[in-house]
Tab-separated table of C-alpha atoms in Angstrom:
chain	number	residue	atom	x	y	z
A	278	HIS	CA	11.297	-29.008	-19.716
A	279	GLU	CA	12.162	-25.430	-20.462
A	280	SER	CA	10.587	-23.251	-23.109
A	281	ASP	CA	11.952	-20.065	-24.656
A	282	ASP	CA	9.544	-17.987	-22.574
A	283	ASP	CA	10.924	-19.354	-19.295
A	284	SER	CA	14.609	-18.643	-19.953
A	285	TYR	CA	16.359	-15.858	-18.056
A	286	GLU	CA	19.609	-14.032	-18.616
A	287	VAL	CA	22.031	-13.925	-15.696
A	288	LEU	CA	23.918	-10.651	-15.413
A	289	ASP	CA	27.382	-10.814	-13.834
A	290	LEU	CA	28.033	-7.366	-12.389
A	291	THR	CA	31.817	-7.803	-12.368
A	292	GLU	CA	31.867	-8.401	-16.109
A	293	TYR	CA	29.342	-5.631	-16.624
A	294	ALA	CA	31.554	-3.196	-14.698
A	295	ARG	CA	34.595	-4.155	-16.751
A	296	ARG	CA	32.781	-3.607	-20.054
A	297	HIS	CA	31.013	-0.350	-19.134
A	298	HIS	CA	33.333	2.489	-18.270
A	299	TRP	CA	30.615	4.721	-16.838
A	300	TRP	CA	30.220	2.199	-14.006
A	301	ASN	CA	33.892	2.577	-13.139
A	302	ARG	CA	33.665	6.374	-13.287
A	303	LEU	CA	30.639	6.374	-11.003
A	304	PHE	CA	31.693	3.763	-8.436
A	305	GLY	CA	35.471	3.678	-8.870
A	306	ARG	CA	37.844	1.120	-10.328
A	307	ASN	CA	37.782	-1.130	-7.270
A	308	SER	CA	34.008	-1.478	-7.134
A	309	GLY	CA	33.957	-5.247	-7.537
A	310	PRO	CA	32.085	-7.572	-5.222
A	311	ILE	CA	32.857	-6.992	-1.548
A	312	VAL	CA	32.907	-10.752	-0.999
A	313	GLU	CA	36.240	-10.970	-2.786
A	314	LYS	CA	37.813	-8.157	-0.750
A	315	TYR	CA	37.244	-9.234	2.880
A	316	SER	CA	37.318	-12.441	4.901
A	317	VAL	CA	34.138	-14.053	6.191
A	318	ALA	CA	34.873	-12.978	9.779
A	319	THR	CA	35.371	-9.370	8.681
A	320	GLN	CA	32.114	-9.448	6.738
A	321	ILE	CA	30.242	-10.840	9.751
A	322	VAL	CA	31.686	-8.159	12.033
A	323	MET	CA	30.916	-5.404	9.518
A	324	GLY	CA	27.368	-6.711	9.073
A	325	GLY	CA	26.848	-6.874	12.814
A	326	VAL	CA	28.175	-3.374	13.391
A	327	THR	CA	26.132	-1.838	10.574
A	328	GLY	CA	23.044	-3.759	11.721
A	329	TRP	CA	23.492	-2.517	15.281
A	330	CYS	CA	23.979	1.063	14.042
A	331	ALA	CA	20.880	0.835	11.852
A	332	GLY	CA	18.849	-0.560	14.757
A	333	PHE	CA	20.100	2.159	17.090
A	334	LEU	CA	19.269	4.849	14.529
A	335	PHE	CA	15.773	3.479	13.857
A	336	GLN	CA	15.163	3.215	17.591
A	337	LYS	CA	16.015	6.880	18.099
A	338	VAL	CA	14.040	8.005	15.047
A	339	GLY	CA	11.086	5.863	16.157
A	340	LYS	CA	11.113	7.393	19.617
A	341	LEU	CA	11.311	10.869	18.107
A	342	ALA	CA	8.386	10.151	15.775
A	343	ALA	CA	6.311	8.677	18.607
A	344	THR	CA	7.084	11.696	20.776
A	345	ALA	CA	6.090	14.054	17.955
A	346	VAL	CA	2.792	12.254	17.322
A	347	GLY	CA	1.998	12.010	21.030
A	348	GLY	CA	2.955	15.640	21.610
A	349	GLY	CA	0.836	16.756	18.684
A	350	PHE	CA	-2.128	14.808	20.035
A	351	LEU	CA	-1.580	16.311	23.484
A	352	LEU	CA	-1.420	19.840	22.051
A	353	LEU	CA	-4.572	19.168	20.051
A	354	GLN	CA	-6.373	18.018	23.200
A	355	ILE	CA	-5.204	21.083	25.125
A	356	ALA	CA	-6.336	23.338	22.280
A	357	SER	CA	-9.688	21.569	22.202
A	358	HIS	CA	-10.264	21.946	25.927
A	359	SER	CA	-9.137	25.589	25.829
A	360	GLY	CA	-11.661	26.397	23.128
A	361	TYR	CA	-9.215	27.030	20.283
A	362	VAL	CA	-10.397	23.960	18.386
A	363	GLN	CA	-14.016	22.872	18.182
A	364	VAL	CA	-14.680	19.183	17.493
A	365	ASP	CA	-18.000	18.208	15.937
A	366	TRP	CA	-18.476	15.010	17.947
A	367	LYS	CA	-21.770	14.143	16.229
A	368	ARG	CA	-19.989	14.155	12.879
A	369	VAL	CA	-17.136	12.076	14.303
A	370	GLU	CA	-19.641	9.557	15.668
A	371	LYS	CA	-21.475	9.456	12.313
A	372	ASP	CA	-18.207	8.870	10.417
A	373	VAL	CA	-17.104	6.157	12.854
A	374	ASN	CA	-20.443	4.373	12.534
A	375	LYS	CA	-20.241	4.613	8.748
A	376	ALA	CA	-16.739	3.134	8.795
A	377	LYS	CA	-17.891	0.324	11.115
A	378	LYS	CA	-20.748	-0.543	8.728
A	379	GLN	CA	-18.389	-0.633	5.753
A	380	LEU	CA	-15.933	-2.838	7.639
A	381	LYS	CA	-18.738	-5.166	8.689
A	382	LYS	CA	-19.946	-5.490	5.082
A	383	ARG	CA	-16.434	-6.264	3.846
A	384	ALA	CA	-15.862	-8.737	6.662
A	385	ASN	CA	-19.152	-10.514	5.906
A	386	LYS	CA	-18.154	-10.867	2.269
A	387	ALA	CA	-14.653	-12.069	3.147
A	388	ALA	CA	-15.414	-14.791	5.693
A	389	PRO	CA	-19.010	-15.241	6.879
A	390	GLU	CA	-18.144	-18.214	9.100
A	391	ILE	CA	-15.716	-16.120	11.159
A	392	ASN	CA	-18.333	-13.418	11.663
A	393	THR	CA	-20.902	-15.909	12.967
A	394	LEU	CA	-18.302	-17.186	15.428
A	395	ILE	CA	-17.513	-13.625	16.569
A	396	GLU	CA	-21.225	-12.859	16.990
A	397	GLU	CA	-21.717	-16.050	19.052
A	398	VAL	CA	-18.805	-15.140	21.308
A	399	SER	CA	-19.947	-11.527	21.743
A	400	LEU	CA	-23.507	-12.613	22.600
A	401	SER	CA	-22.326	-15.027	25.307
C-alpha cells in the first residue's frame, strides 16, 4: 500500500526542456536525450572511447601526482639530511604512540572479539 508521504514525482527532462525556454537557450534546441539520436552500436563505441580516454587521462594524472608526492618526500629527506630541516623525532614518536592508543581504544569499542583474536595471533 502506498501513502501520500511515499509518492514521488517523475520529471521527464524532454517535456521540461520543451516548457522552459531557458533550458533551450543554455543547452540548445537539440538537447534532447542522446538515446534517441544515436544507434546502440554508436553509443557503445562512444562510451568505450570516452571511457578509454578518461582512463588514460586519470592514469597520466595519477602518475604525475604520485611523482610529485614522491619527489616532494625525496626533497624533504634530502633537506633533512643536509640540515635545512630539523625533525623532532621524539615528538613524532610521541604523536605516533598517541595515535596508536586512540586507534586501539576505538578498535576495542568497535569489535572486542577481533582484538582478542589479533592479540592471540601476535603473541604466538
